[in-house]
Amino acid sequence: MRHNISLEIHKVFLRLMIACLGTKSLAGSMKNPFCKPAEYWKEIKIMSKSHLRVRALTEGAIMVALAFVLSFVKFMELPNGGSLTPAMFPILLFSLRWGLGRGLLAGFVFGLLQPLFDGAYAWGWQSMLLDYLLAFTPLGLAGLFKGKAWGIFPGTVLGCVARFVVHYISGVTIYKIVVPTEVPGFGTFDDPVIYSLVYNGVYMLPNMLLAIAIAAVLYVPMKKYFAGKDLQ
């Protein structure tokens, strides 16, 4: 695809050169009705934007699909929903490369796929909305650091904290109906506020650390891709 768009741009430049240089003088070329550099530049910009849109859509689909596959790699799973997986990293990386808007959309689509294909642990539509559609969408906040390779680290923290906040609100407002209940390894809680804090922290903190660890391992070999330099 990149080769094809480059070839098309070269063709536009060739037409421009033929139109403008096919006369005997500079004055003649300026009067040549076929020599319209502004129109050719406009055509090139349109082609470039179209190419980037297609590439963003393609890369977004690949990253969401990769995240979905990785969501089945569970190192830990809690009884009332929540697990430790490497699934968040592709969404965080896509958001960093393509920006806030596309990142939020990718997170939303990923959250939509979770209950459709992987099943869902939810108490009604409110829980479905908070713990899936809204919870994964904030991963796109990593897009606030677009263009900065090092932004993968604060972007991961920001996205994970925002996701934790959504789960926490769900725990306090919806899952309070299951307290008192036991959080494995932490005892039994009868206060919804403490219960939600501990329960969601048990899997969200490891998830954030895992995503940061993946980013650290890939940072040096993929630094230019983190910064999106291949998109410029």
Coordinates of N, CA and C in Angstrom, one line a residue:
M1 N 0.8 -1.2 0.0 CA 0.0 0.0 0.0 C 0.9 1.2 0.0
R2 N 1.9 1.2 0.8 CA 2.8 2.4 0.9 C 3.5 2.6 -0.4
H3 N 3.9 1.5 -1.1 CA 4.5 1.6 -2.4 C 3.6 2.2 -3.5
N4 N 2.3 1.8 -3.4 CA 1.3 2.2 -4.4 C 1.1 3.7 -4.2
I5 N 0.9 4.2 -3.0 CA 0.7 5.6 -2.8 C 1.9 6.5 -3.2
S6 N 3.1 5.9 -3.0 CA 4.3 6.7 -3.4 C 4.3 6.7 -4.9
L7 N 4.0 5.7 -5.6 CA 3.9 5.6 -7.0 C 3.0 6.7 -7.6
E8 N 1.8 6.8 -7.0 CA 0.8 7.7 -7.4 C 1.3 9.2 -7.2
I9 N 1.9 9.4 -6.1 CA 2.5 10.8 -5.9 C 3.5 11.1 -6.9
H10 N 4.4 10.1 -7.2 CA 5.4 10.4 -8.2 C 4.8 10.7 -9.6
K11 N 3.7 10.1 -9.9 CA 3.0 10.3 -11.1 C 2.4 11.8 -11.1
V12 N 1.9 12.2 -10.0 CA 1.4 13.6 -9.9 C 2.6 14.6 -10.2
F13 N 3.7 14.3 -9.5 CA 4.9 15.2 -9.7 C 5.3 15.2 -11.2
L14 N 5.3 14.0 -11.8 CA 5.7 13.9 -13.2 C 4.8 14.7 -14.1
R15 N 3.5 14.7 -13.8 CA 2.5 15.5 -14.6 C 2.8 17.0 -14.4
L16 N 3.1 17.3 -13.2 CA 3.4 18.7 -12.9 C 4.7 19.2 -13.7
M17 N 5.7 18.4 -13.7 CA 6.9 18.7 -14.4 C 6.7 18.8 -15.9
I18 N 5.9 17.9 -16.4 CA 5.7 17.9 -17.9 C 4.9 19.2 -18.2
A19 N 3.9 19.5 -17.4 CA 3.1 20.7 -17.7 C 3.8 22.0 -17.6
C20 N 4.7 22.1 -16.6 CA 5.4 23.3 -16.4 C 6.7 23.5 -17.1
L21 N 7.4 22.4 -17.4 CA 8.7 22.5 -18.1 C 8.6 22.2 -19.6
G22 N 7.4 21.9 -20.0 CA 7.2 21.6 -21.4 C 7.1 22.8 -22.3
T23 N 7.5 24.0 -21.7 CA 7.5 25.2 -22.4 C 8.9 25.7 -22.5
K24 N 9.2 26.7 -23.4 CA 10.5 27.2 -23.6 C 11.1 28.1 -22.6
S25 N 10.2 28.7 -21.8 CA 10.7 29.7 -20.8 C 9.9 29.6 -19.5
L26 N 10.5 30.2 -18.5 CA 9.7 30.3 -17.2 C 8.5 31.1 -17.4
A27 N 8.6 32.2 -18.1 CA 7.4 33.0 -18.3 C 6.3 32.2 -19.0
G28 N 6.7 31.4 -20.0 CA 5.8 30.6 -20.8 C 5.2 29.6 -19.9
S29 N 6.0 29.0 -19.0 CA 5.4 27.9 -18.1 C 4.4 28.5 -17.1
M30 N 4.6 29.8 -16.7 CA 3.7 30.4 -15.8 C 2.3 30.7 -16.5
K31 N 2.4 30.9 -17.8 CA 1.2 31.2 -18.6 C 0.5 29.9 -19.0
N32 N 1.2 28.8 -18.9 CA 0.7 27.5 -19.4 C -0.5 27.1 -18.6
P33 N -1.7 27.0 -19.2 CA -2.9 26.7 -18.5 C -2.9 25.3 -17.8
F34 N -2.0 24.4 -18.2 CA -1.9 23.1 -17.6 C -0.9 23.1 -16.4
C35 N -0.2 24.2 -16.2 CA 0.8 24.3 -15.1 C 0.1 24.9 -13.9
K36 N -0.4 24.1 -13.1 CA -1.2 24.6 -11.9 C -0.6 23.9 -10.6
P37 N 0.5 24.3 -10.1 CA 1.1 23.7 -9.0 C 0.2 23.6 -7.8
A38 N -0.6 24.6 -7.5 CA -1.5 24.6 -6.3 C -2.4 23.4 -6.4
E39 N -3.0 23.1 -7.6 CA -3.9 22.1 -7.8 C -3.2 20.7 -7.6
Y40 N -2.0 20.6 -8.1 CA -1.3 19.3 -8.0 C -1.0 19.1 -6.5
W41 N -0.5 20.1 -5.8 CA -0.2 20.0 -4.4 C -1.5 19.6 -3.6
K42 N -2.6 20.1 -4.0 CA -3.9 19.8 -3.3 C -4.2 18.3 -3.6
E43 N -4.0 17.9 -4.8 CA -4.2 16.5 -5.1 C -3.4 15.5 -4.3
I44 N -2.1 15.9 -4.1 CA -1.1 15.1 -3.3 C -1.6 15.0 -1.9
K45 N -2.0 16.2 -1.3 CA -2.5 16.2 0.1 C -3.7 15.3 0.3
I46 N -4.6 15.4 -0.7 CA -5.8 14.5 -0.6 C -5.5 13.1 -0.6
M47 N -4.5 12.7 -1.5 CA -4.1 11.3 -1.6 C -3.4 10.9 -0.3
S48 N -2.6 11.7 0.3 CA -1.9 11.4 1.5 C -2.9 11.2 2.6
K49 N -3.8 12.1 2.8 CA -4.8 12.0 3.8 C -5.7 10.7 3.7
S50 N -6.0 10.4 2.4 CA -6.8 9.2 2.2 C -6.0 7.9 2.6
H51 N -4.7 8.0 2.2 CA -3.8 6.8 2.6 C -3.7 6.7 4.1
L52 N -3.6 7.8 4.8 CA -3.5 7.7 6.3 C -4.8 7.2 6.9
R53 N -5.9 7.6 6.4 CA -7.2 7.1 6.9 C -7.3 5.6 6.7
V54 N -7.0 5.1 5.6 CA -7.0 3.7 5.3 C -6.0 2.9 6.2
R55 N -4.9 3.5 6.4 CA -3.9 2.9 7.2 C -4.3 2.8 8.7
A56 N -4.9 3.9 9.1 CA -5.4 4.0 10.5 C -6.5 3.0 10.7
L57 N -7.4 2.9 9.8 CA -8.5 1.9 9.9 C -7.9 0.5 9.9
T58 N -7.0 0.2 9.0 CA -6.4 -1.2 8.9 C -5.6 -1.5 10.2
E59 N -4.7 -0.6 10.6 CA -3.9 -0.8 11.8 C -4.8 -0.9 13.1
G60 N -5.9 -0.1 13.1 CA -6.8 -0.2 14.3 C -7.5 -1.5 14.3
A61 N -7.9 -2.1 13.2 CA -8.6 -3.4 13.2 C -7.6 -4.5 13.6
I62 N -6.3 -4.4 13.2 CA -5.3 -5.4 13.5 C -5.1 -5.3 15.0
M63 N -4.9 -4.1 15.6 CA -4.6 -4.0 17.0 C -5.8 -4.4 17.9
V64 N -7.0 -4.1 17.5 CA -8.2 -4.5 18.2 C -8.2 -6.1 18.2
A65 N -8.0 -6.6 17.0 CA -8.0 -8.1 16.9 C -6.9 -8.7 17.8
L66 N -5.7 -8.1 17.8 CA -4.6 -8.7 18.6 C -5.0 -8.6 20.1
A67 N -5.6 -7.4 20.5 CA -5.9 -7.3 21.9 C -7.0 -8.3 22.3
F68 N -7.9 -8.6 21.3 CA -9.0 -9.6 21.6 C -8.4 -11.0 21.8
V69 N -7.4 -11.3 20.9 CA -6.8 -12.6 21.1 C -6.0 -12.7 22.4
L70 N -5.3 -11.6 22.7 CA -4.5 -11.6 23.9 C -5.3 -11.7 25.2
S71 N -6.6 -11.3 25.1 CA -7.5 -11.3 26.2 C -7.8 -12.7 26.7
F72 N -7.5 -13.7 25.9 CA -7.7 -15.1 26.3 C -6.5 -15.6 27.0
V73 N -5.4 -14.9 27.0 CA -4.2 -15.2 27.7 C -4.3 -14.6 29.1
K74 N -4.8 -15.4 30.1 CA -5.1 -14.9 31.4 C -4.2 -15.5 32.4
F75 N -3.4 -14.7 33.0 CA -2.5 -15.1 34.1 C -3.2 -15.2 35.4
M76 N -4.3 -14.5 35.5 CA -5.1 -14.5 36.8 C -6.5 -14.1 36.4
E77 N -7.5 -14.7 37.1 CA -8.9 -14.3 36.9 C -9.7 -14.4 38.2
L78 N -10.4 -13.3 38.4 CA -11.2 -13.2 39.7 C -12.6 -13.7 39.5
P79 N -13.3 -14.1 40.6 CA -14.6 -14.7 40.5 C -15.7 -13.8 40.0
N80 N -15.6 -12.5 40.3 CA -16.7 -11.5 39.9 C -16.2 -10.7 38.7
G81 N -15.4 -11.2 37.8 CA -14.9 -10.5 36.7 C -13.6 -9.8 37.0
G82 N -12.8 -9.5 35.9 CA -11.5 -9.0 36.1 C -10.4 -10.0 35.9
S83 N -9.4 -9.7 35.1 CA -8.4 -10.7 34.9 C -7.1 -10.0 34.6
L84 N -6.0 -10.7 34.7 CA -4.7 -10.2 34.3 C -4.3 -10.7 32.9
T85 N -4.2 -9.8 31.9 CA -3.9 -10.2 30.6 C -3.0 -9.1 29.9
P86 N -2.3 -9.5 28.8 CA -1.6 -8.5 28.1 C -2.4 -7.7 27.0
A87 N -3.7 -7.8 27.1 CA -4.6 -7.4 26.1 C -4.6 -5.8 25.9
M88 N -4.3 -5.1 27.0 CA -4.4 -3.6 26.9 C -3.3 -3.0 26.0
F89 N -2.2 -3.6 25.9 CA -1.1 -3.0 25.3 C -1.3 -2.6 23.8
P90 N -1.9 -3.5 23.0 CA -2.1 -3.1 21.6 C -3.0 -1.9 21.5
I91 N -4.0 -1.7 22.3 CA -4.9 -0.5 22.3 C -4.1 0.7 22.7
L92 N -3.3 0.6 23.7 CA -2.4 1.7 24.2 C -1.5 2.1 23.1
L93 N -0.8 1.2 22.5 CA 0.1 1.5 21.4 C -0.6 2.2 20.2
F94 N -1.7 1.7 19.8 CA -2.4 2.3 18.7 C -2.8 3.7 19.1
S95 N -3.3 3.9 20.3 CA -3.7 5.2 20.7 C -2.5 6.2 20.7
L96 N -1.4 5.7 21.1 CA -0.2 6.6 21.1 C 0.2 7.0 19.7
R97 N 0.1 6.1 18.8 CA 0.5 6.3 17.4 C -0.5 7.2 16.7
W98 N -1.8 7.1 16.9 CA -2.8 7.7 16.1 C -3.6 8.8 16.8
G99 N -3.4 9.0 18.1 CA -4.0 10.1 18.8 C -5.3 9.7 19.6
L100 N -5.8 10.7 20.2 CA -6.9 10.6 21.2 C -8.2 10.0 20.6
G101 N -8.6 10.6 19.5 CA -9.9 10.3 19.0 C -10.0 8.8 18.5
R102 N -9.0 8.4 17.7 CA -8.9 7.1 17.2 C -8.7 6.1 18.3
G103 N -7.9 6.5 19.3 CA -7.6 5.6 20.4 C -8.8 5.3 21.2
L104 N -9.6 6.3 21.5 CA -10.9 6.1 22.3 C -11.8 5.2 21.5
L105 N -11.9 5.4 20.2 CA -12.7 4.5 19.4 C -12.2 3.1 19.4
A106 N -10.9 2.9 19.3 CA -10.4 1.5 19.4 C -10.7 0.8 20.7
G107 N -10.6 1.6 21.8 CA -10.9 1.1 23.1 C -12.4 0.7 23.2
F108 N -13.2 1.6 22.7 CA -14.7 1.3 22.7 C -15.0 0.0 21.9
V109 N -14.4 -0.2 20.7 CA -14.7 -1.4 19.9 C -14.2 -2.6 20.7
F110 N -13.0 -2.5 21.3 CA -12.5 -3.6 22.0 C -13.4 -4.0 23.2
G111 N -13.9 -3.0 23.9 CA -14.8 -3.2 25.0 C -16.1 -3.8 24.5
L112 N -16.5 -3.5 23.3 CA -17.8 -4.0 22.7 C -17.6 -5.5 22.4
L113 N -16.4 -5.9 21.9 CA -16.2 -7.3 21.5 C -16.1 -8.2 22.7
Q114 N -15.7 -7.7 23.9 CA -15.5 -8.6 25.1 C -16.8 -9.3 25.4
P115 N -17.9 -8.6 25.7 CA -19.1 -9.4 26.1 C -19.7 -10.2 25.0
L116 N -19.4 -9.8 23.7 CA -20.0 -10.5 22.6 C -19.4 -11.8 22.3
F117 N -18.1 -11.9 22.5 CA -17.4 -13.1 22.1 C -16.7 -13.8 23.3
D118 N -16.4 -13.1 24.3 CA -15.7 -13.7 25.5 C -16.6 -13.9 26.7
G119 N -17.9 -13.5 26.5 CA -18.8 -13.6 27.6 C -18.6 -12.4 28.6
A120 N -19.6 -12.2 29.4 CA -19.5 -11.1 30.3 C -20.0 -11.5 31.7
Y121 N -19.4 -10.9 32.7 CA -19.9 -11.0 34.1 C -20.5 -9.7 34.4
A122 N -21.8 -9.6 34.4 CA -22.4 -8.3 34.6 C -23.7 -8.4 35.4
W123 N -24.0 -7.4 36.1 CA -25.3 -7.3 36.8 C -26.2 -6.2 36.1
G124 N -26.8 -6.7 35.0 CA -27.7 -5.8 34.3 C -26.9 -4.9 33.3
W125 N -27.7 -4.1 32.5 CA -27.1 -3.3 31.5 C -26.2 -2.2 32.0
Q126 N -26.5 -1.7 33.2 CA -25.6 -0.7 33.8 C -24.2 -1.2 34.0
S127 N -24.1 -2.4 34.5 CA -22.8 -3.1 34.7 C -22.1 -3.3 33.3
M128 N -22.9 -3.8 32.3 CA -22.4 -4.0 31.0 C -21.8 -2.7 30.4
L129 N -22.5 -1.6 30.6 CA -22.1 -0.4 30.1 C -20.8 0.1 30.7
L130 N -20.7 0.0 32.1 CA -19.6 0.6 32.8 C -18.4 -0.4 32.7
D131 N -18.5 -1.6 32.9 CA -17.4 -2.5 33.0 C -16.8 -3.0 31.6
Y132 N -17.5 -2.7 30.6 CA -17.0 -3.1 29.2 C -16.9 -1.9 28.3
L133 N -18.1 -1.4 27.9 CA -18.0 -0.3 26.9 C -17.3 0.9 27.4
L134 N -17.5 1.4 28.6 CA -16.9 2.6 29.1 C -15.5 2.3 29.7
A135 N -15.4 1.1 30.3 CA -14.1 0.9 31.0 C -12.9 0.8 30.1
F136 N -13.1 0.2 28.9 CA -11.9 0.1 28.0 C -11.7 1.3 27.1
T137 N -12.7 2.1 26.9 CA -12.6 3.3 26.1 C -11.5 4.2 26.6
P138 N -11.3 4.5 27.9 CA -10.3 5.4 28.4 C -8.9 5.0 28.1
L139 N -8.7 3.8 27.6 CA -7.3 3.4 27.3 C -6.8 4.3 26.1
G140 N -7.7 4.9 25.4 CA -7.4 5.8 24.3 C -6.8 7.1 24.8
L141 N -6.8 7.3 26.1 CA -6.2 8.6 26.6 C -4.7 8.6 26.4
A142 N -4.1 7.4 26.1 CA -2.7 7.4 25.8 C -2.4 8.2 24.6
G143 N -3.5 8.5 23.8 CA -3.3 9.3 22.6 C -3.0 10.7 22.8
L144 N -3.1 11.2 24.1 CA -2.7 12.5 24.4 C -1.2 12.7 24.3
F145 N -0.5 11.7 24.3 CA 1.0 11.7 24.2 C 1.4 11.4 22.7
K146 N 0.6 11.5 21.8 CA 0.9 11.2 20.4 C 2.1 11.9 19.9
G147 N 3.0 11.2 19.2 CA 4.2 11.8 18.7 C 5.4 11.7 19.6
K148 N 5.2 11.2 20.8 CA 6.3 11.1 21.8 C 6.5 9.7 22.2
A149 N 7.6 9.1 21.9 CA 7.9 7.7 22.1 C 7.8 7.4 23.6
W150 N 8.3 8.3 24.4 CA 8.3 8.1 25.9 C 6.9 8.2 26.4
G151 N 6.0 8.7 25.6 CA 4.6 8.8 26.1 C 3.9 7.5 26.3
I152 N 4.4 6.4 25.9 CA 3.8 5.1 26.1 C 3.7 4.8 27.6
F153 N 4.7 5.4 28.4 CA 4.7 5.1 29.8 C 3.7 5.9 30.6
P154 N 3.7 7.2 30.5 CA 2.6 8.0 31.2 C 1.2 7.7 30.6
G155 N 1.2 7.4 29.2 CA 0.0 7.1 28.6 C -0.7 5.8 29.1
T156 N 0.2 4.8 29.4 CA -0.3 3.6 30.0 C -0.8 3.8 31.4
V157 N -0.1 4.6 32.2 CA -0.6 4.9 33.5 C -1.9 5.6 33.5
L158 N -2.0 6.6 32.6 CA -3.2 7.4 32.5 C -4.4 6.6 32.1
G159 N -4.2 5.8 31.0 CA -5.3 4.9 30.5 C -5.7 3.9 31.5
C160 N -4.8 3.3 32.3 CA -5.1 2.3 33.2 C -5.8 2.9 34.5
V161 N -5.3 4.0 34.9 CA -6.0 4.7 36.0 C -7.4 5.1 35.7
A162 N -7.6 5.6 34.5 CA -9.0 5.9 34.0 C -9.9 4.7 34.0
R163 N -9.3 3.6 33.5 CA -10.1 2.3 33.4 C -10.4 1.9 34.8
F164 N -9.5 2.0 35.8 CA -9.7 1.6 37.1 C -10.8 2.4 37.8
V165 N -10.8 3.7 37.5 CA -11.9 4.6 38.0 C -13.3 4.2 37.6
V166 N -13.4 3.8 36.3 CA -14.7 3.3 35.8 C -15.1 2.0 36.5
H167 N -14.2 1.1 36.7 CA -14.5 -0.1 37.4 C -14.8 0.1 38.8
Y168 N -14.1 1.1 39.4 CA -14.4 1.4 40.8 C -15.8 2.0 41.0
I169 N -16.2 2.9 40.1 CA -17.5 3.4 40.2 C -18.6 2.3 40.0
S170 N -18.3 1.4 39.2 CA -19.2 0.2 39.0 C -19.3 -0.6 40.3
G171 N -18.2 -0.8 40.9 CA -18.1 -1.6 42.1 C -18.9 -0.9 43.3
V172 N -18.8 0.4 43.4 CA -19.4 1.1 44.4 C -20.9 1.2 44.2
T173 N -21.3 1.4 43.0 CA -22.8 1.7 42.7 C -23.6 0.4 42.3
I174 N -22.9 -0.6 41.7 CA -23.6 -1.8 41.2 C -23.3 -3.0 42.0
Y175 N -22.0 -3.3 42.1 CA -21.6 -4.5 42.7 C -21.6 -4.5 44.3
K176 N -22.1 -3.4 44.8 CA -22.2 -3.3 46.3 C -23.3 -4.4 46.7
I177 N -24.1 -4.9 45.8 CA -25.1 -5.9 46.2 C -24.5 -7.2 46.5
V178 N -23.2 -7.4 46.2 CA -22.6 -8.7 46.5 C -21.8 -8.7 47.8
V179 N -21.7 -7.5 48.4 CA -21.0 -7.4 49.7 C -22.0 -7.8 50.9
P180 N -21.5 -8.4 51.9 CA -20.0 -8.7 52.2 C -19.6 -9.9 51.3
T181 N -18.4 -9.8 50.8 CA -17.8 -10.9 50.0 C -16.3 -10.9 50.2
E182 N -15.7 -12.0 49.8 CA -14.3 -12.2 50.0 C -13.5 -11.9 48.7
V183 N -12.4 -11.2 48.9 CA -11.5 -11.0 47.8 C -10.3 -11.9 48.1
P184 N -10.0 -12.9 47.2 CA -9.0 -13.9 47.4 C -7.7 -13.3 47.9
G185 N -7.2 -13.7 49.0 CA -5.9 -13.2 49.5 C -6.0 -11.9 50.3
F186 N -7.2 -11.3 50.4 CA -7.3 -10.0 51.1 C -8.4 -10.0 52.2
G187 N -9.1 -11.1 52.3 CA -10.2 -11.2 53.3 C -11.5 -10.8 52.8
T188 N -12.5 -10.7 53.8 CA -13.9 -10.4 53.4 C -14.2 -8.9 53.7
F189 N -14.9 -8.3 52.9 CA -15.3 -6.8 53.0 C -16.8 -6.7 53.0
D190 N -17.2 -5.8 53.9 CA -18.7 -5.4 53.9 C -18.9 -4.0 53.6
D191 N -17.9 -3.2 53.3 CA -18.0 -1.8 52.9 C -17.8 -1.7 51.3
P192 N -18.8 -1.3 50.6 CA -18.6 -1.3 49.1 C -17.5 -0.4 48.6
V193 N -17.2 0.7 49.3 CA -16.1 1.6 48.9 C -14.8 0.8 49.0
I194 N -14.5 0.2 50.2 CA -13.2 -0.5 50.3 C -13.2 -1.8 49.5
Y195 N -14.3 -2.4 49.4 CA -14.4 -3.6 48.6 C -14.0 -3.3 47.1
S196 N -14.6 -2.3 46.5 CA -14.4 -2.0 45.1 C -12.9 -1.5 44.9
L197 N -12.4 -0.8 45.9 CA -11.0 -0.3 45.8 C -10.1 -1.5 45.8
V198 N -10.3 -2.4 46.7 CA -9.4 -3.6 46.8 C -9.6 -4.5 45.6
Y199 N -10.8 -4.9 45.3 CA -11.1 -5.8 44.3 C -10.6 -5.4 42.9
N200 N -10.9 -4.2 42.5 CA -10.5 -3.7 41.2 C -9.0 -3.4 41.2
G201 N -8.4 -3.0 42.3 CA -7.0 -2.8 42.4 C -6.2 -4.1 42.3
V202 N -6.8 -5.2 42.7 CA -6.1 -6.5 42.7 C -5.7 -6.9 41.3
Y203 N -6.5 -6.6 40.3 CA -6.1 -7.0 38.9 C -5.7 -5.8 38.0
M204 N -6.2 -4.5 38.4 CA -5.8 -3.4 37.5 C -4.3 -3.0 37.8
L205 N -3.8 -3.0 39.0 CA -2.4 -2.7 39.2 C -1.5 -3.6 38.5
P206 N -1.7 -4.9 38.6 CA -0.8 -5.9 37.8 C -1.0 -5.7 36.3
N207 N -2.2 -5.4 35.9 CA -2.4 -5.1 34.4 C -1.6 -3.9 34.0
M208 N -1.6 -2.8 34.8 CA -0.8 -1.7 34.4 C 0.7 -2.0 34.4
L209 N 1.2 -2.7 35.4 CA 2.6 -3.0 35.5 C 3.0 -3.9 34.3
L210 N 2.1 -4.8 34.0 CA 2.4 -5.7 32.8 C 2.5 -4.9 31.5
A211 N 1.6 -4.0 31.3 CA 1.7 -3.2 30.1 C 2.9 -2.3 30.1
I212 N 3.3 -1.8 31.2 CA 4.5 -1.0 31.3 C 5.8 -1.8 31.0
A213 N 5.8 -3.1 31.5 CA 6.9 -4.0 31.3 C 7.0 -4.3 29.8
I214 N 5.9 -4.6 29.1 CA 5.9 -4.9 27.7 C 6.4 -3.7 26.9
A215 N 6.0 -2.5 27.3 CA 6.5 -1.2 26.7 C 8.0 -1.1 26.9
A216 N 8.5 -1.4 28.0 CA 9.9 -1.2 28.3 C 10.7 -2.2 27.5
V217 N 10.2 -3.4 27.3 CA 10.9 -4.4 26.5 C 11.0 -4.0 25.1
L218 N 9.9 -3.4 24.6 CA 9.8 -3.1 23.1 C 10.3 -1.7 22.8
Y219 N 10.6 -0.9 23.9 CA 10.9 0.6 23.7 C 12.0 0.8 22.7
V220 N 13.2 0.2 22.9 CA 14.3 0.5 22.1 C 14.1 0.0 20.7
P221 N 13.7 -1.2 20.4 CA 13.6 -1.7 19.0 C 12.4 -1.0 18.3
M222 N 11.4 -0.5 19.0 CA 10.2 0.0 18.4 C 10.0 1.5 18.7
K223 N 11.1 2.2 19.1 CA 11.0 3.6 19.5 C 10.4 4.5 18.4
K224 N 10.8 4.3 17.2 CA 10.3 5.2 16.1 C 8.8 4.9 15.8
Y225 N 8.4 3.7 16.1 CA 7.0 3.3 15.9 C 6.2 3.9 17.0
F226 N 6.7 3.8 18.2 CA 6.0 4.5 19.3 C 5.7 5.9 19.0
A227 N 6.7 6.6 18.5 CA 6.6 8.0 18.1 C 5.8 8.3 16.9
G228 N 5.5 7.2 16.1 CA 4.7 7.4 14.9 C 5.5 8.0 13.8
K229 N 6.8 7.9 13.8 CA 7.6 8.5 12.7 C 7.4 7.9 11.4
D230 N 7.0 6.7 11.4 CA 6.7 6.0 10.1 C 5.4 6.6 9.5
L231 N 4.6 7.4 10.2 CA 3.4 7.9 9.7 C 3.6 9.3 9.1
Q232 N 4.7 9.9 9.3 CA 5.0 11.3 8.9 C 5.4 11.4 7.4

